Amino acid sequence: MSITTSQLLQKKKKNILELWMKNQLADEGLREDLISNDDLRAQSEELIDSLVTNLSSGNFTDLNSDEWSPVIEILGGIAITRARQGFSPRETGAFVFSLKEALLETLQKEIGDDTKALFTESMKINRLMDNLSVITFETFIKGREEVILRQTDEIAEISTPVIRVWDGILALPIIGTLDSARTQVVMESLLQEIVDTGSSIAILDISGVPAVDSLVAQHLIKTVSATRLMGAECIISGIRPEIAQTVVHLGIDLSNIVTKSTLASALQHAFKVMRLEVKKITPRTN
């Protein structure tokens, strides 16, 4: 970029900031519920200060160079923060695109008479800001992926509660599909609870599992085997007719595992194994 243009943008930095803020505040998609105008202005001012300073270096193509590290770091921080706050990709992109509009509008006002110079410098600004937009999107996507992974882990933990239904009897209702990662969470939660409570029977209720295929069955068998290694007996309940037919058609052998159609029948079986008897007390009538 020519020295004249870089000096021009440095000189008009305050004007660019005000024009940029005007563009952002006029956007119908502005999320004032997620970021205040003061915080938005602080972010914008920090970015434009760093950007205008780097433009004076004359390097506007190699964004991997050291001089662009401060700008990339600021943009990355903004993108990650917005991903965690719940901004959409469009809303995050609008932050950078509105800056490009402000820069191009400033160039047009200052060197509008020289159409050749305006075209040349505008193309440089366009390429630069497009590259910065791509970097912003890539960082935003990484931030969103981190949020999704964290939420997935939290949901997995919440959706696999180990319940102490009786002294020495645990129940683990499984809702949703079992995959390798979730099976690991299920096993860890169940085995830890067996150790903590000293329980001898664990009931895996799969009435909330939509379908059972060979992979899901293998995960269940692994969980049962791990439970037995801990010295506890495992019962699988919630076997619906359609699931039973699927298991038979797949040729999956569950003959060495106690299975029951409902959680109630599984609990009743557990009582028999532990030689417990629950009786209904009829109130006496005077």
Tab-separated table of C-alpha atoms in Angstrom:
chain	number	residue	atom	x	y	z
A	1	MET	CA	0.000	0.000	0.000
A	2	SER	CA	1.383	3.446	-0.824
A	3	ILE	CA	2.689	5.657	1.955
A	4	THR	CA	0.133	8.335	0.972
A	5	THR	CA	-2.814	6.018	1.523
A	6	SER	CA	-1.496	4.592	4.796
A	7	GLN	CA	-0.880	8.122	6.090
A	8	LEU	CA	-4.344	9.121	4.919
A	9	LEU	CA	-5.983	6.314	6.859
A	10	GLN	CA	-3.871	7.110	9.922
A	11	LYS	CA	-4.974	10.738	9.691
A	12	LYS	CA	-8.626	9.788	9.244
A	13	LYS	CA	-8.599	7.068	11.912
A	14	LYS	CA	-11.142	8.822	14.140
A	15	ASN	CA	-13.417	9.474	11.187
A	16	ILE	CA	-13.183	5.821	10.159
A	17	LEU	CA	-14.047	4.726	13.692
A	18	GLU	CA	-17.104	6.966	13.832
A	19	LEU	CA	-18.259	5.840	10.397
A	20	TRP	CA	-17.694	2.208	11.362
A	21	MET	CA	-19.662	2.601	14.591
A	22	LYS	CA	-22.450	4.293	12.634
A	23	ASN	CA	-22.587	1.322	10.242
A	24	GLN	CA	-22.686	-1.179	13.098
A	25	LEU	CA	-25.319	0.644	15.144
A	26	ALA	CA	-27.504	1.020	12.046
A	27	ASP	CA	-27.442	-2.732	11.403
A	28	GLU	CA	-30.818	-4.330	12.183
A	29	GLY	CA	-28.984	-7.432	13.383
A	30	LEU	CA	-27.106	-5.574	16.136
A	31	ARG	CA	-27.194	-7.725	19.283
A	32	GLU	CA	-27.457	-5.190	22.078
A	33	ASP	CA	-28.582	-8.051	24.323
A	34	LEU	CA	-25.163	-9.683	23.965
A	35	ILE	CA	-22.819	-6.687	23.873
A	36	SER	CA	-23.206	-3.107	25.043
A	37	ASN	CA	-22.466	-0.140	22.780
A	38	ASP	CA	-19.535	0.814	25.020
A	39	ASP	CA	-17.972	-2.652	24.712
A	40	LEU	CA	-18.601	-2.632	20.962
A	41	ARG	CA	-16.852	0.708	20.656
A	42	ALA	CA	-13.915	-0.495	22.748
A	43	GLN	CA	-13.510	-3.582	20.530
A	44	SER	CA	-13.763	-1.496	17.374
A	45	GLU	CA	-11.277	1.106	18.566
A	46	GLU	CA	-8.728	-1.517	19.592
A	47	LEU	CA	-8.957	-3.269	16.217
A	48	ILE	CA	-8.777	-0.143	14.083
A	49	ASP	CA	-5.787	1.207	16.028
A	50	SER	CA	-3.867	-2.002	15.374
A	51	LEU	CA	-5.042	-2.255	11.763
A	52	VAL	CA	-4.097	1.285	10.738
A	53	THR	CA	-0.707	0.912	12.438
A	54	ASN	CA	0.037	-2.265	10.451
A	55	LEU	CA	-1.018	-0.705	7.155
A	56	SER	CA	1.962	1.644	7.400
A	57	SER	CA	4.315	-1.357	7.088
A	58	GLY	CA	3.381	-1.743	3.427
A	59	ASN	CA	2.668	-5.468	3.898
A	60	PHE	CA	-0.981	-6.151	3.157
A	61	THR	CA	-0.776	-9.615	1.577
A	62	ASP	CA	1.298	-11.785	3.919
A	63	LEU	CA	-0.922	-11.958	6.994
A	64	ASN	CA	1.264	-14.712	8.443
A	65	SER	CA	4.077	-12.229	9.015
A	66	ASP	CA	4.960	-11.033	12.514
A	67	GLU	CA	3.700	-7.481	12.001
A	68	TRP	CA	0.143	-8.752	11.507
A	69	SER	CA	0.167	-10.881	14.656
A	70	PRO	CA	-1.422	-8.160	16.857
A	71	VAL	CA	-4.313	-7.690	14.408
A	72	ILE	CA	-4.870	-11.442	14.052
A	73	GLU	CA	-4.759	-11.854	17.834
A	74	ILE	CA	-7.334	-9.108	18.387
A	75	LEU	CA	-9.649	-10.503	15.701
A	76	GLY	CA	-9.223	-14.026	17.068
A	77	GLY	CA	-10.100	-12.890	20.572
A	78	ILE	CA	-13.203	-11.088	19.325
A	79	ALA	CA	-14.302	-14.107	17.239
A	80	ILE	CA	-13.820	-16.577	20.117
A	81	THR	CA	-15.642	-14.294	22.558
A	82	ARG	CA	-18.572	-13.838	20.190
A	83	ALA	CA	-18.791	-17.571	19.565
A	84	ARG	CA	-19.080	-18.157	23.313
A	85	GLN	CA	-21.571	-15.327	23.760
A	86	GLY	CA	-23.934	-16.799	21.173
A	87	PHE	CA	-23.403	-14.530	18.156
A	88	SER	CA	-24.231	-16.033	14.759
A	89	PRO	CA	-21.647	-16.298	11.946
A	90	ARG	CA	-23.470	-13.555	10.043
A	91	GLU	CA	-23.409	-11.205	13.031
A	92	THR	CA	-19.698	-11.839	13.547
A	93	GLY	CA	-18.969	-11.351	9.836
A	94	ALA	CA	-20.888	-8.084	9.810
A	95	PHE	CA	-18.376	-6.719	12.341
A	96	VAL	CA	-15.528	-7.029	9.799
A	97	PHE	CA	-17.546	-6.233	6.672
A	98	SER	CA	-18.807	-2.967	8.125
A	99	LEU	CA	-15.185	-1.955	8.771
A	100	LYS	CA	-14.346	-2.627	5.128
A	101	GLU	CA	-17.237	-0.409	4.095
A	102	ALA	CA	-15.957	2.378	6.329
A	103	LEU	CA	-12.433	2.105	4.911
A	104	LEU	CA	-13.621	2.103	1.300
A	105	GLU	CA	-15.969	5.008	1.892
A	106	THR	CA	-13.129	7.019	3.437
A	107	LEU	CA	-10.870	6.295	0.459
A	108	GLN	CA	-13.584	7.331	-1.936
A	109	LYS	CA	-14.076	10.658	-0.185
A	110	GLU	CA	-10.354	11.449	0.011
A	111	ILE	CA	-9.072	10.298	-3.398
A	112	GLY	CA	-12.282	10.166	-5.380
A	113	ASP	CA	-10.985	12.439	-8.159
A	114	ASP	CA	-8.165	10.058	-9.059
A	115	THR	CA	-10.175	7.082	-10.279
A	116	LYS	CA	-7.126	4.974	-11.111
A	117	ALA	CA	-5.589	5.434	-7.670
A	118	LEU	CA	-8.984	4.856	-6.038
A	119	PHE	CA	-9.440	1.585	-7.914
A	120	THR	CA	-5.923	0.369	-7.069
A	121	GLU	CA	-6.083	1.205	-3.372
A	122	SER	CA	-9.677	-0.027	-3.045
A	123	MET	CA	-8.688	-3.411	-4.479
A	124	LYS	CA	-5.864	-3.652	-1.948
A	125	ILE	CA	-8.246	-2.847	0.901
A	126	ASN	CA	-10.779	-5.349	-0.457
A	127	ARG	CA	-8.251	-8.192	-0.612
A	128	LEU	CA	-6.891	-7.365	2.823
A	129	MET	CA	-10.259	-7.205	4.527
A	130	ASP	CA	-11.495	-10.346	2.741
A	131	ASN	CA	-8.483	-12.248	4.082
A	132	LEU	CA	-9.113	-10.896	7.578
A	133	SER	CA	-12.773	-11.952	7.231
A	134	VAL	CA	-11.723	-15.515	6.384
A	135	ILE	CA	-9.437	-15.614	9.420
A	136	THR	CA	-12.266	-14.299	11.590
A	137	PHE	CA	-14.684	-16.956	10.308
A	138	GLU	CA	-12.156	-19.762	10.822
A	139	THR	CA	-11.515	-18.667	14.391
A	140	PHE	CA	-15.235	-18.241	15.034
A	141	ILE	CA	-15.917	-21.787	13.801
A	142	LYS	CA	-13.230	-23.170	16.112
A	143	GLY	CA	-14.826	-21.272	18.993
A	144	ARG	CA	-18.260	-22.650	18.144
A	145	GLU	CA	-16.859	-26.180	17.932
A	146	GLU	CA	-15.343	-25.786	21.394
A	147	VAL	CA	-18.702	-24.606	22.739
A	148	ILE	CA	-20.537	-27.506	21.079
A	149	LEU	CA	-18.059	-30.077	22.403
A	150	ARG	CA	-18.319	-28.664	25.918
A	151	GLN	CA	-22.117	-28.660	25.774
A	152	THR	CA	-22.090	-32.212	24.394
A	153	ASP	CA	-19.975	-33.381	27.317
A	154	GLU	CA	-22.250	-31.596	29.791
A	155	ILE	CA	-25.380	-33.092	28.210
A	156	ALA	CA	-23.789	-36.553	28.236
A	157	GLU	CA	-23.077	-36.239	31.942
A	158	ILE	CA	-26.594	-34.991	32.690
A	159	SER	CA	-28.243	-37.655	30.514
A	160	THR	CA	-26.472	-40.535	32.273
A	161	PRO	CA	-27.527	-40.201	35.914
A	162	VAL	CA	-26.817	-43.163	38.173
A	163	ILE	CA	-29.730	-43.521	40.608
A	164	ARG	CA	-29.599	-45.392	43.898
A	165	VAL	CA	-33.056	-46.987	43.871
A	166	TRP	CA	-32.442	-49.244	46.868
A	167	ASP	CA	-29.699	-50.115	49.261
A	168	GLY	CA	-27.256	-52.081	47.106
A	169	ILE	CA	-29.202	-51.505	43.860
A	170	LEU	CA	-28.318	-48.900	41.237
A	171	ALA	CA	-30.260	-47.908	38.132
A	172	LEU	CA	-28.900	-46.135	35.057
A	173	PRO	CA	-31.590	-44.960	32.622
A	174	ILE	CA	-30.060	-44.430	29.172
A	175	ILE	CA	-31.771	-41.962	26.851
A	176	GLY	CA	-30.670	-41.543	23.242
A	177	THR	CA	-28.158	-43.412	21.114
A	178	LEU	CA	-25.088	-45.043	22.594
A	179	ASP	CA	-21.801	-44.363	20.844
A	180	SER	CA	-18.224	-45.084	21.909
A	181	ALA	CA	-17.706	-41.752	23.679
A	182	ARG	CA	-20.996	-41.933	25.555
A	183	THR	CA	-20.427	-45.567	26.499
A	184	GLN	CA	-17.187	-44.497	28.164
A	185	VAL	CA	-19.063	-41.863	30.187
A	186	VAL	CA	-21.751	-44.414	31.118
A	187	MET	CA	-19.190	-46.958	32.292
A	188	GLU	CA	-17.149	-44.441	34.259
A	189	SER	CA	-20.246	-43.061	36.026
A	190	LEU	CA	-21.647	-46.493	36.804
A	191	LEU	CA	-18.383	-48.031	37.995
A	192	GLN	CA	-17.578	-45.047	40.190
A	193	GLU	CA	-21.023	-45.215	41.775
A	194	ILE	CA	-20.590	-48.953	42.405
A	195	VAL	CA	-17.356	-48.206	44.251
A	196	ASP	CA	-18.874	-45.291	46.204
A	197	THR	CA	-22.020	-47.148	47.301
A	198	GLY	CA	-20.785	-50.743	47.422
A	199	SER	CA	-23.799	-51.815	45.360
A	200	SER	CA	-24.027	-55.378	44.090
A	201	ILE	CA	-26.686	-54.954	41.385
A	202	ALA	CA	-26.873	-52.428	38.533
A	203	ILE	CA	-29.864	-52.008	36.243
A	204	LEU	CA	-29.321	-50.559	32.760
A	205	ASP	CA	-32.656	-49.298	31.486
A	206	ILE	CA	-32.662	-48.806	27.698
A	207	SER	CA	-36.334	-47.945	27.275
A	208	GLY	CA	-35.185	-44.488	26.111
A	209	VAL	CA	-32.853	-45.870	23.436
A	210	PRO	CA	-34.612	-45.437	20.072
A	211	ALA	CA	-32.993	-48.435	18.354
A	212	VAL	CA	-30.495	-51.156	19.029
A	213	ASP	CA	-28.042	-52.210	16.342
A	214	SER	CA	-24.945	-54.383	16.563
A	215	LEU	CA	-22.786	-51.425	17.639
A	216	VAL	CA	-25.156	-50.386	20.450
A	217	ALA	CA	-25.377	-54.025	21.591
A	218	GLN	CA	-21.582	-54.252	21.735
A	219	HIS	CA	-21.462	-51.113	23.869
A	220	LEU	CA	-24.056	-52.597	26.225
A	221	ILE	CA	-22.108	-55.849	26.504
A	222	LYS	CA	-18.933	-53.909	27.312
A	223	THR	CA	-20.751	-52.029	30.055
A	224	VAL	CA	-22.135	-55.255	31.492
A	225	SER	CA	-18.669	-56.873	31.419
A	226	ALA	CA	-17.083	-53.878	33.158
A	227	THR	CA	-19.805	-53.961	35.817
A	228	ARG	CA	-19.209	-57.651	36.471
A	229	LEU	CA	-15.480	-57.074	36.821
A	230	MET	CA	-16.366	-54.711	39.663
A	231	GLY	CA	-18.229	-57.549	41.403
A	232	ALA	CA	-21.754	-56.354	40.593
A	233	GLU	CA	-24.490	-58.139	38.669
A	234	CYS	CA	-26.004	-56.254	35.741
A	235	ILE	CA	-29.606	-56.362	34.506
A	236	ILE	CA	-30.781	-54.800	31.232
A	237	SER	CA	-34.358	-53.546	31.283
A	238	GLY	CA	-36.581	-51.724	28.808
A	239	ILE	CA	-36.414	-54.391	26.107
A	240	ARG	CA	-39.316	-53.476	23.815
A	241	PRO	CA	-40.737	-56.024	21.312
A	242	GLU	CA	-39.218	-54.259	18.293
A	243	ILE	CA	-35.818	-54.137	19.974
A	244	ALA	CA	-36.067	-57.820	20.860
A	245	GLN	CA	-36.802	-58.668	17.211
A	246	THR	CA	-33.854	-56.570	16.042
A	247	VAL	CA	-31.496	-58.305	18.464
A	248	VAL	CA	-32.658	-61.723	17.243
A	249	HIS	CA	-32.320	-60.771	13.560
A	250	LEU	CA	-28.805	-59.425	14.147
A	251	GLY	CA	-27.831	-62.669	15.834
A	252	ILE	CA	-26.631	-60.898	18.974
A	253	ASP	CA	-26.171	-63.262	21.910
A	254	LEU	CA	-27.509	-61.801	25.151
A	255	SER	CA	-28.236	-65.184	26.697
A	256	ASN	CA	-25.716	-64.689	29.515
A	257	ILE	CA	-27.261	-61.345	30.476
A	258	VAL	CA	-30.416	-60.975	32.560
A	259	THR	CA	-32.923	-58.924	30.546
A	260	LYS	CA	-36.329	-57.599	31.572
A	261	SER	CA	-39.035	-55.754	29.671
A	262	THR	CA	-39.510	-52.996	32.252
A	263	LEU	CA	-37.574	-51.292	35.009
A	264	ALA	CA	-40.180	-52.478	37.508
A	265	SER	CA	-39.639	-56.135	36.592
A	266	ALA	CA	-35.866	-55.623	36.729
A	267	LEU	CA	-36.186	-54.155	40.221
A	268	GLN	CA	-38.391	-57.061	41.249
A	269	HIS	CA	-35.741	-59.499	40.006
A	270	ALA	CA	-33.065	-57.600	41.912
A	271	PHE	CA	-35.109	-57.957	45.091
A	272	LYS	CA	-35.275	-61.731	44.582
A	273	VAL	CA	-31.522	-61.955	44.030
A	274	MET	CA	-30.882	-59.984	47.213
A	275	ARG	CA	-33.572	-61.945	49.067
A	276	LEU	CA	-35.617	-58.871	49.780
A	277	GLU	CA	-39.363	-58.795	49.987
A	278	VAL	CA	-41.516	-55.701	49.703
A	279	LYS	CA	-45.038	-56.008	51.055
A	280	LYS	CA	-47.971	-53.678	50.778
A	281	ILE	CA	-49.336	-52.855	54.217
A	282	THR	CA	-53.083	-52.705	54.418
A	283	PRO	CA	-54.193	-50.072	56.921
A	284	ARG	CA	-56.235	-51.425	59.788
A	285	THR	CA	-59.837	-50.411	60.032
A	286	ASN	CA	-61.307	-49.627	63.416
